[in-house]
Short mmCIF file of C-alpha atoms in Angstrom, two decimals:
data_model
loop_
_atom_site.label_atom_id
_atom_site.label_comp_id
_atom_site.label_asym_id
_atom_site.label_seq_id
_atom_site.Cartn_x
_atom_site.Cartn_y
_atom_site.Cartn_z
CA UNK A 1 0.00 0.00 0.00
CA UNK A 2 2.31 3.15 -1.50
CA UNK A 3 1.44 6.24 0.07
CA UNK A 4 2.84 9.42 -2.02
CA UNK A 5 4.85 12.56 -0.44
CA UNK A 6 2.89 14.06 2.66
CA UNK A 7 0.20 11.58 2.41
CA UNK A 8 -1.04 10.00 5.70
CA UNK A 9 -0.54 6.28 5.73
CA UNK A 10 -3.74 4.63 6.23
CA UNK A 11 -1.98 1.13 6.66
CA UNK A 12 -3.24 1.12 10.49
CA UNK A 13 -7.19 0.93 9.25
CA UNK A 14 -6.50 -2.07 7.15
CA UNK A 15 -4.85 -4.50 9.18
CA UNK A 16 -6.94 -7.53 10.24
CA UNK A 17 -8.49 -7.77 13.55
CA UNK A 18 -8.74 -11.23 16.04
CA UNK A 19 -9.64 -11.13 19.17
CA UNK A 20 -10.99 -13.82 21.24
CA UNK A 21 -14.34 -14.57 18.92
CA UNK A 22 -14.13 -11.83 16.92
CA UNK A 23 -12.21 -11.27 13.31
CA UNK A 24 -12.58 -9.19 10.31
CA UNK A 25 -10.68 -8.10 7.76
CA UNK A 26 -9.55 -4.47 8.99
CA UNK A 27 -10.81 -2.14 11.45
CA UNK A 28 -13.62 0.00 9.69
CA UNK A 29 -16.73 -0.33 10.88
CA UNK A 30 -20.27 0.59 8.94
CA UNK A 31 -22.13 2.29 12.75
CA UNK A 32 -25.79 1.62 13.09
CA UNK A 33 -27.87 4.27 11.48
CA UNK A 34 -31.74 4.19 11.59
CA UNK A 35 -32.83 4.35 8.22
CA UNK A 36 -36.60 3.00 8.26
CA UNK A 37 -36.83 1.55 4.71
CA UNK A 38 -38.42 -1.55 6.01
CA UNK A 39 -42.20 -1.42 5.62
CA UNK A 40 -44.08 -3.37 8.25
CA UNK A 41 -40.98 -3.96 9.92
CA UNK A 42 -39.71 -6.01 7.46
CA UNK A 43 -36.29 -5.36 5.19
CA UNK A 44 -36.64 -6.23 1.44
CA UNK A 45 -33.78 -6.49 -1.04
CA UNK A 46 -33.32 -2.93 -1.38
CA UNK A 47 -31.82 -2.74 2.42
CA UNK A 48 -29.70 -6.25 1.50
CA UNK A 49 -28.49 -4.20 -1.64
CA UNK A 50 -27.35 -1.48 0.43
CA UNK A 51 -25.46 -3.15 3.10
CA UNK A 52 -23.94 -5.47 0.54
CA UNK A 53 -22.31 -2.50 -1.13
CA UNK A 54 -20.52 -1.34 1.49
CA UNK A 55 -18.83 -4.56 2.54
CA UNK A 56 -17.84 -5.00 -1.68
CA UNK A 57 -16.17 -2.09 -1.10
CA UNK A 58 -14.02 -3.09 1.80
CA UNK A 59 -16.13 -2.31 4.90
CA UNK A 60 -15.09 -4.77 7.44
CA UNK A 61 -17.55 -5.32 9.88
CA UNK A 62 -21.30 -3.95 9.08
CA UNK A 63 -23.38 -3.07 12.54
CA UNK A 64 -27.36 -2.73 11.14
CA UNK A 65 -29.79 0.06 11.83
CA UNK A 66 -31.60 -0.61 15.15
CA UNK A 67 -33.59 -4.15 14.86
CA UNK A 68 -36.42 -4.26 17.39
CA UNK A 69 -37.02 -6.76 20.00
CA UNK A 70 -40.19 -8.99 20.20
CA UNK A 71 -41.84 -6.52 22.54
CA UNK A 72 -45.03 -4.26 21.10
CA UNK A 73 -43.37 -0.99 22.53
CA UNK A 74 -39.80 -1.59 21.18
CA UNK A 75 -40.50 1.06 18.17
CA UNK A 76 -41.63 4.19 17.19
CA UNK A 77 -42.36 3.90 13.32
CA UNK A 78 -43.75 0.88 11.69
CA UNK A 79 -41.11 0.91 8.94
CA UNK A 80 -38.11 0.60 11.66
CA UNK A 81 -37.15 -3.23 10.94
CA UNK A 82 -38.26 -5.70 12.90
CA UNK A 83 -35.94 -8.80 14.37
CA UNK A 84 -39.18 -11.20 15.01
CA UNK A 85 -41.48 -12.97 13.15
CA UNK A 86 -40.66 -15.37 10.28
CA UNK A 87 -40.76 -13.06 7.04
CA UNK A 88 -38.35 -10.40 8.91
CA UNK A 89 -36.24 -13.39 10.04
CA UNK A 90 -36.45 -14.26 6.57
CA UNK A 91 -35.27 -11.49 5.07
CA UNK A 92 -32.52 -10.61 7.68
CA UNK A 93 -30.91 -14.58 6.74
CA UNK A 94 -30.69 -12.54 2.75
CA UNK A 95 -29.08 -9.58 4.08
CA UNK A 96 -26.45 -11.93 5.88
CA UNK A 97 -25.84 -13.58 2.47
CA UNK A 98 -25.48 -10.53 0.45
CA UNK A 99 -22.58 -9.27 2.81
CA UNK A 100 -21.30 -13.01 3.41
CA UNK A 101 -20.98 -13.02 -0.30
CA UNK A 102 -19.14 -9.61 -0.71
CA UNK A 103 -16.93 -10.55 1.89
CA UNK A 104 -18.03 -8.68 4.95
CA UNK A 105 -19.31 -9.57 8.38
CA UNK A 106 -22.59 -7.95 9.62
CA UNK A 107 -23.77 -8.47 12.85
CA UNK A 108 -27.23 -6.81 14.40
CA UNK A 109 -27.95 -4.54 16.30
CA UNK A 110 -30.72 -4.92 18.99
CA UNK A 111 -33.36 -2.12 19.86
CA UNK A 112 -35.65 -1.11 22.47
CA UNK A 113 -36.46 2.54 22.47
CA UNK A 114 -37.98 2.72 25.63
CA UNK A 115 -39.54 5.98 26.81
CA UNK A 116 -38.04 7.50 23.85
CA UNK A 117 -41.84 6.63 22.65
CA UNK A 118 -44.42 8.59 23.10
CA UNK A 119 -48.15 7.41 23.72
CA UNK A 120 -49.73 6.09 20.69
CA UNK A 121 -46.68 5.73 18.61
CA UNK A 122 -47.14 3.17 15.78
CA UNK A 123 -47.36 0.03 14.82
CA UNK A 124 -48.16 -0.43 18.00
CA UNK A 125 -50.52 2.45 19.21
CA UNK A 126 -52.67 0.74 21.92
CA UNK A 127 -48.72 -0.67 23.45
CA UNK A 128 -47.60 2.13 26.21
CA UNK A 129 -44.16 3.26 26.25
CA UNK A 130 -41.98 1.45 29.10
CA UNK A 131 -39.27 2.44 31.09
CA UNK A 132 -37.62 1.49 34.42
CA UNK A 133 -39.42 4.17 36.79
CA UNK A 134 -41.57 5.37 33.87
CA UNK A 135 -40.12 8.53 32.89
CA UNK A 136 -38.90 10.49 29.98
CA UNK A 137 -35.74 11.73 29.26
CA UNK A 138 -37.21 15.01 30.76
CA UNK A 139 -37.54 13.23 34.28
CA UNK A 140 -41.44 13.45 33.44
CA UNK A 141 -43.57 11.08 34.76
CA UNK A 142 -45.23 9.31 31.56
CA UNK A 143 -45.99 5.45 32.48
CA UNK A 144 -46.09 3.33 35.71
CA UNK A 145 -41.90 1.51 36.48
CA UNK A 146 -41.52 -1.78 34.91
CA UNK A 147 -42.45 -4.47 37.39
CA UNK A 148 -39.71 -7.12 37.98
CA UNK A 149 -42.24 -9.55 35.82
CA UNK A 150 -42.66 -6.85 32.72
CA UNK A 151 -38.05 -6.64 33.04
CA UNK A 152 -38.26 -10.42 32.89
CA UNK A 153 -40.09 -10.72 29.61
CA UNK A 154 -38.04 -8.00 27.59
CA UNK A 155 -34.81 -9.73 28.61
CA UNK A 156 -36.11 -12.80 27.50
CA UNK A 157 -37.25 -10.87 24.06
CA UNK A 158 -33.29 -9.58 24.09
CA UNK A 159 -32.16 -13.43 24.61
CA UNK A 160 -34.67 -14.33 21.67
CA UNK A 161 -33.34 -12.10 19.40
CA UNK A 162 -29.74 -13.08 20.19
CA UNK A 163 -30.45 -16.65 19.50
CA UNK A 164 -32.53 -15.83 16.52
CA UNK A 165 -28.93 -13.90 15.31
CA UNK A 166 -26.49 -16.84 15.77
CA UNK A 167 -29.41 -19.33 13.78
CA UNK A 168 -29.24 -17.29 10.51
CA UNK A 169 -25.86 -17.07 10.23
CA UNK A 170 -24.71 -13.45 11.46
CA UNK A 171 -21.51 -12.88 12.97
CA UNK A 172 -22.68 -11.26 16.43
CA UNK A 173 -24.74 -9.08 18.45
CA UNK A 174 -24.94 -5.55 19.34
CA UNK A 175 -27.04 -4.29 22.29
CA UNK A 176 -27.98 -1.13 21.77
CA UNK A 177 -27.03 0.59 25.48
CA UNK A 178 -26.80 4.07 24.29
CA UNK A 179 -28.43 7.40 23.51
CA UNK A 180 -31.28 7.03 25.92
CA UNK A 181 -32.58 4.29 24.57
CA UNK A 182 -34.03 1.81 27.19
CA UNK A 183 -31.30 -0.07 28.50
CA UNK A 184 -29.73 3.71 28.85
CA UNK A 185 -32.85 4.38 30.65
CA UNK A 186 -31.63 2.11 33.34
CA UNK A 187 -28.25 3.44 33.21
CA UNK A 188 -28.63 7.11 33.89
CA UNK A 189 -29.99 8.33 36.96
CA UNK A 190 -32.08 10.80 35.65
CA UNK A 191 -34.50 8.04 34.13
CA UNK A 192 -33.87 5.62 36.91
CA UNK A 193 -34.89 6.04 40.06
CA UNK A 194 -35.70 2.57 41.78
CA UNK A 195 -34.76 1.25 44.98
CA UNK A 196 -34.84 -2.43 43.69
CA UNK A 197 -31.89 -4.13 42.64
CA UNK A 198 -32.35 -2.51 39.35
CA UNK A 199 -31.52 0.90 40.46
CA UNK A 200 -29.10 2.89 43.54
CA UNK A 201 -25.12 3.92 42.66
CA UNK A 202 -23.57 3.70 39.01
CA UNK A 203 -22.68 0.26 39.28
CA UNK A 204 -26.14 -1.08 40.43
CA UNK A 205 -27.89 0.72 37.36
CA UNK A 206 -25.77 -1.86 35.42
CA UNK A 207 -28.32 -5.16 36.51
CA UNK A 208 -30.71 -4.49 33.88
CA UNK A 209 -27.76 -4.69 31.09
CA UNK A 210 -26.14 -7.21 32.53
CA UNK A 211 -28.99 -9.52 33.41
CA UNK A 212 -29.68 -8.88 29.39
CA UNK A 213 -25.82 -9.67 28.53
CA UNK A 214 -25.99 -12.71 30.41
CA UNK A 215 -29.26 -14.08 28.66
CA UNK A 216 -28.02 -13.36 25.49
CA UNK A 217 -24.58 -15.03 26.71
CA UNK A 218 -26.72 -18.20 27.17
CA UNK A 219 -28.92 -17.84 23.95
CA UNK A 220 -25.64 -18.19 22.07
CA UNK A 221 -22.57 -19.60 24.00
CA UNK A 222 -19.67 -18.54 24.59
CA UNK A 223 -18.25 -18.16 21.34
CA UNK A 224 -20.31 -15.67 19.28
CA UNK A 225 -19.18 -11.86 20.08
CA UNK A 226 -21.19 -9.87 22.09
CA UNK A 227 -20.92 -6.03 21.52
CA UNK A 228 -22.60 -3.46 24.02
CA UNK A 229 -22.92 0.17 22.69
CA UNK A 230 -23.07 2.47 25.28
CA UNK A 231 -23.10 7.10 25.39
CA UNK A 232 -22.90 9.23 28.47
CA UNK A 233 -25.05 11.76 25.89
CA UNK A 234 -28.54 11.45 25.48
CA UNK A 235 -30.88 11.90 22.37
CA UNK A 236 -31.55 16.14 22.80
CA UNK A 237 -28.80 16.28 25.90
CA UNK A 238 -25.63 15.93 24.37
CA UNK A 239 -24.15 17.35 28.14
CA UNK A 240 -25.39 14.27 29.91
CA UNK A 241 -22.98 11.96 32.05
CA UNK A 242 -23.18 8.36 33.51
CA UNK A 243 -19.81 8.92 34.90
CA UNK A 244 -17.81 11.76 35.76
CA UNK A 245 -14.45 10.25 36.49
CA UNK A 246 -12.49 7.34 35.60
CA UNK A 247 -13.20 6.01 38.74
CA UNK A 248 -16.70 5.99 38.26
CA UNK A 249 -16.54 4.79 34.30
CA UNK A 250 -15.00 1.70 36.02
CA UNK A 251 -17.64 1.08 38.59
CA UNK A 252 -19.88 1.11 35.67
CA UNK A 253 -17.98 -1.12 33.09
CA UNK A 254 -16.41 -3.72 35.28
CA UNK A 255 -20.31 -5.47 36.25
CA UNK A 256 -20.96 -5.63 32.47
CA UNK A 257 -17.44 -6.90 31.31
CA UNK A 258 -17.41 -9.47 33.82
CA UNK A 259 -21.08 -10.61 32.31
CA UNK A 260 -19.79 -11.21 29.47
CA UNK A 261 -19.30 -8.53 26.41
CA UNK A 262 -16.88 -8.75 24.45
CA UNK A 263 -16.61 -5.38 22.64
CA UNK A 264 -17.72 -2.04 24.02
CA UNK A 265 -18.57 0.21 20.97
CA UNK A 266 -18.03 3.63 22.99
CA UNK A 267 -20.50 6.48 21.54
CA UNK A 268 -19.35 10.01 21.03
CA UNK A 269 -20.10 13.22 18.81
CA UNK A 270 -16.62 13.89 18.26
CA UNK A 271 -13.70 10.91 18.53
CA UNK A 272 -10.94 12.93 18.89
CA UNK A 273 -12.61 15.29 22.42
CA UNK A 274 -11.08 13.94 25.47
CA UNK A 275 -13.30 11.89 27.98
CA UNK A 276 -11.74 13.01 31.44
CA UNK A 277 -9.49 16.51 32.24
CA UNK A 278 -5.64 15.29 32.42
CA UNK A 279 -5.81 12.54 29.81
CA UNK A 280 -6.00 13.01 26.12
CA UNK A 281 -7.66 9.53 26.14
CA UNK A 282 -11.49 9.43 24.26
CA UNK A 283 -14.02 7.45 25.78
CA UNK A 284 -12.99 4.33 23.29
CA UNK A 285 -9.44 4.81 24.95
CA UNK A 286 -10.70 5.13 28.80
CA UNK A 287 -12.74 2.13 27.99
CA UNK A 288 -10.06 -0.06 26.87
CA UNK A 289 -7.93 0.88 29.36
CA UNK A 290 -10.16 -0.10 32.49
CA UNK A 291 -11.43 -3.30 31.07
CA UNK A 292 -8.76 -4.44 28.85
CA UNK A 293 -11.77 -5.44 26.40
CA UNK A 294 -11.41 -4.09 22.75
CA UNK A 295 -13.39 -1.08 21.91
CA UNK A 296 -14.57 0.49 18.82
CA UNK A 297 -14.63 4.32 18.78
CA UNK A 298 -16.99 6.68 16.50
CA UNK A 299 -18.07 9.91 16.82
CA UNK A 300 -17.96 12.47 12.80
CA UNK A 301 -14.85 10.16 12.21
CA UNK A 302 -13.59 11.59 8.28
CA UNK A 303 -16.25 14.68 7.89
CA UNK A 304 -15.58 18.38 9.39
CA UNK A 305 -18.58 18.94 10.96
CA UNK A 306 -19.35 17.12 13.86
CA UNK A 307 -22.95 14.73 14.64
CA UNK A 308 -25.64 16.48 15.55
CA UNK A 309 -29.07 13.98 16.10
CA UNK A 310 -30.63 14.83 13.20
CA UNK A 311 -28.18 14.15 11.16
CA UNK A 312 -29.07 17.20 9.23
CA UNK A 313 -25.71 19.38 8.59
CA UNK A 314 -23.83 19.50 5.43
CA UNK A 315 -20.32 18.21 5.91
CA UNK A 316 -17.12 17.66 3.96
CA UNK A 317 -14.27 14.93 3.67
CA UNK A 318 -11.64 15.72 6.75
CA UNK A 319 -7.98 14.53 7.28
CA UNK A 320 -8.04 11.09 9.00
CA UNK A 321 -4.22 11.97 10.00
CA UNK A 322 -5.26 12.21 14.11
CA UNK A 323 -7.54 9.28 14.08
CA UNK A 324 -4.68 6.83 12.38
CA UNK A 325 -2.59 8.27 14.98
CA UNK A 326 -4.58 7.22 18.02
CA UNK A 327 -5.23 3.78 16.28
CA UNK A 328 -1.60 3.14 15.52
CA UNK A 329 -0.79 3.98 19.85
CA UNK A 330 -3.75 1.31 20.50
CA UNK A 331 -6.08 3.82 22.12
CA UNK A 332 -8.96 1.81 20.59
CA UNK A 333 -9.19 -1.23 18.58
CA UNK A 334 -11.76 -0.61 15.64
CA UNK A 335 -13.62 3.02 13.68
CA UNK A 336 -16.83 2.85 13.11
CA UNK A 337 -18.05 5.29 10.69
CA UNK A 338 -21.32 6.41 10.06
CA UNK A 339 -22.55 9.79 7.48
CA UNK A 340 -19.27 9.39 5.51
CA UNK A 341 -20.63 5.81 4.31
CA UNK A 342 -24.18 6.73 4.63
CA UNK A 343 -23.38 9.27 1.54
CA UNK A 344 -20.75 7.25 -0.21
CA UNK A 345 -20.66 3.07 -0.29
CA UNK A 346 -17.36 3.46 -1.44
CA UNK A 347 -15.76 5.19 1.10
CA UNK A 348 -13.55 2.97 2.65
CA UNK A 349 -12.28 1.63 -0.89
CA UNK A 350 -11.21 5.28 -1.53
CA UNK A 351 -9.63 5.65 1.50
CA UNK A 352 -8.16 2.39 1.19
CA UNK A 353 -6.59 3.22 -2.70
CA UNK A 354 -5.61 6.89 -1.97
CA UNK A 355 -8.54 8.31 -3.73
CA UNK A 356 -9.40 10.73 -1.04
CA UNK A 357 -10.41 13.12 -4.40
CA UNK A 358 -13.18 11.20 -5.00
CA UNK A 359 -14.60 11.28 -1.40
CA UNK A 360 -18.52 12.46 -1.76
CA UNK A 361 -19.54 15.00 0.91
CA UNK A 362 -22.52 14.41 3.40
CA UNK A 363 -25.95 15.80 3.12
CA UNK A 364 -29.43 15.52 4.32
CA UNK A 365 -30.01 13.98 0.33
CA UNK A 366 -28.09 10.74 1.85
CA UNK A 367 -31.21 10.41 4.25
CA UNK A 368 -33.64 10.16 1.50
CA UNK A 369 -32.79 7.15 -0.45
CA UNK A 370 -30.43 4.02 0.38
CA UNK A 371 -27.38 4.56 -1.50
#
C-alpha cells in the first residue's frame, strides 16, 4: 500500500483484527444508522443491496440500523425493521448472504427505544411506552416503572433475538445501550430512580444490562461476540454523564465486562474530544484501558462537521491523519463510521486506494434514499 509525499498512511485501518471470537478483515466499521426503509418492519432487497455494497467495497464489519425486539413498545415507526417474526427473520438470513458473499461480516444490532416513545406511537398504538421508573428523558412522569415480571419478559425478548442472530448465520450481536434508549434508561440516573436491585449507585444501574448480557450469553454460548454500545449523551442532551471520572466509568464497566461482552462500541459526537481533564484519552481509549476489552470508537470520524441527532448538517471529507494516529498507539481497537458511508458506499475503498479526491460530501439527500 504506496502512500505518495505528505500523504497520511492509512496502513493502520487495514490490518486484520482477532480477538478472542471476533475477526474481520480491517478495522472500519459501517455504525448503526436508523434508516426506516423496512415497511411493516420487514427489510426487502433494497436494504440487502445497500449493506452489501458497502462490505464490496471493503467495509469490514457492518453493525445494522436498530432491529427491534419482540416486545409491542420496542419502536416508534412501523417501517423501523423488525428482528421477530418469520418473514423479517427471513429477510434478515438474505441480508447476511449478500454481505457473506461480498466478503463482509454484519452483525445486528438490537433495539428497544424505551420511553423514547411517546403514547400512541405506531405500529403499535394501543402498546404504552416502558421504562424502568416510567419517565422520559425530561424526568417526566409518563408510564407506571416496569415491574420485575414486565423486566423479565423483555430480557427474554433480548435473549430471543440473540439466539434468533447466531441461527441465521450473522456474525454477532450488538445491544444497543446508548443514547437514551431503554437499556440507557436504566443506566442514567435521571431516568432511573428505583430502589430495587435494578436501580441505587452507578454500578447497580448496570443489573438491567447485565442480566440482558448474560441471557443473550446463554442464547448463544460462549463463542459468538457480544458487543454493548453504550453514550454518556442522550438523544436532545448531548451534556449528559453516567460517569464523571475514571473512577466511576470503572464502577460502571467492570459489572458488564465481567457478564460477558466482548466489545464495548463507545459512543461520542466527536472521537478525537477527550473523555476526562488530564488525559488526552477518548471514551474508546478510557474504555479499553479499564477493562482491557477491545473497543470500537466513533463519533464524525472523516467529515468536518461534527454529529448532531438529526443528522441534518452538510459536511465535507476531513484529514483522518489524528484518528490513524490514536489507532496506531492502540487507544482503541476498531472506527466505526457512520454519514461518511451513509453518503458514499465506497468510502472505505477510496480511502483504502488513496482516492481521497473522489470522497462524496454528506448531506441531508443521503437520508432520503439508500445509497
Amino acid at each position: 500500500m504506496s502512500t505518495a509525499k505528505n500523504e497520511v498512511s492509512v496502513e493502520a485501518l487495514f490490518k486484520p483484527f482477532k480477538s478472542k471470537n471476533l475477526e474481520v478483515a480491517n478495522r472500519i466499521v459501517m455504525a448503526p444508522m436508523t434508516r426506516g426503509y423496512s415497511p411493516n418492519g420487514v427489510p426487502g432487497e433494497e436494504v440487502a443491496a445497500y449493506y452489501r455494497r458497502r462490505a464490496e467495497n471493503g467495509v469490514g464489519l457492518i453493525v445494522t440500523e436498530g432491529t427491534l425486539i419482540n416486545h409491542p413498545a420496542a419502536a416508534a415507526s412501523p417501517n423501523w425493521p423488525n428482528f421477530h417474526g418469520e418473514e423479517a427473520l427471513n429477510q434478515w438470513s438474505n441480508v447476511v448472504s449478500a454481505v457473506h458473499g461480498a466478503g463482509g461480516k454484519i452483525i445486528p444490532q438490537l433495539w428497544h427505544i424505551g420511553l423514547t416513545r411517546k403514547i400512541g406511537d405506531h405500529p403499535n398504538p394501543e402498546a404504552l411506552p416502558i421504562g424502568p421508573s416510567g419517565l422520559n428523558l425530561s424526568g417526566e412522569k409518563i408510564t407506571e416503572p416496569l415491574t420485575e415480571n414486565e423486566i423479565a419478559d423483555v430480557i427474554a425478548a433480548y435473549a430471543q433475538a440473540a439466539a434468533d442472530a447466531a441461527s441465521i448465520g450473522f456474525d454477532g450481536i450488538e445491544l444497543h445501550g446508548a443514547h437514551g434508549y431503554l437499556i440507557d434508561q436504566f443506566f442514567w440516573d435521571k431516568t432511573n430512580r428505583r430502589t430495587d436491585r435494578y436501580g441505587g449507585d452507578v454500578a447497580s444501574r448496570t443489573r438491567f444490562a447485565v442480566e440482558v448480557v448474560e441471557a443473550c450469553r446463554r442464547a448463544v454460548g460462549d463463542d459468538f461476540p457480544i458487543v454493548l454500545r453504550f453514550s454518556q449523551w442522550k438523544a436532545g442532551n448531548y451534556a449528559a454523564k453516567l460517569t464523571e471520572t475514571p473512577e466511576q466509568l470503572s464502577q460502571f464497566l467492570t459489572p458488564l465486562a465481567e457478564a460477558g461482552v466482548d466489545v464495548f462500541h463507545s459512543s461520542t459526537r466527536r472521537y478525537w474530544e477527550p473523555e476526562f481533564e488530564g488525559s488526552d484519552l477518548n471514551l474508546a481509549g478510557w474504555t479499553k484501558k479499564l477493562t482491557g476489552k477491545p473497543t470500537i470508537t466513533v463519533g464524525s470520524v472523516g467529515l468536518d462537521n461534527e454529529f448532531r441527532s438529526s443528522s441534518g448538517d452538510a459536511a465535507q471529507p476531513a484529514s483522518l491523519a489524528g484518528l490513524i494516529e490514536r489507532l496506531e498507539n492502540g487507544e482503541f481497537d476498531l472506527v466505526a463510521v457512520g454519514r461518511a458511508l451513509l453518503a458514499d458506499p465506497e468510502w472505505a475503498a477510496k480511502i483504502r486506494d488513496h482516492r481521497t479526491n473522489e470522497l462524496l460530501d454528506y448531506d441531508t439527500n443521503a437520508l432520503k434514499k439508500l445509497y
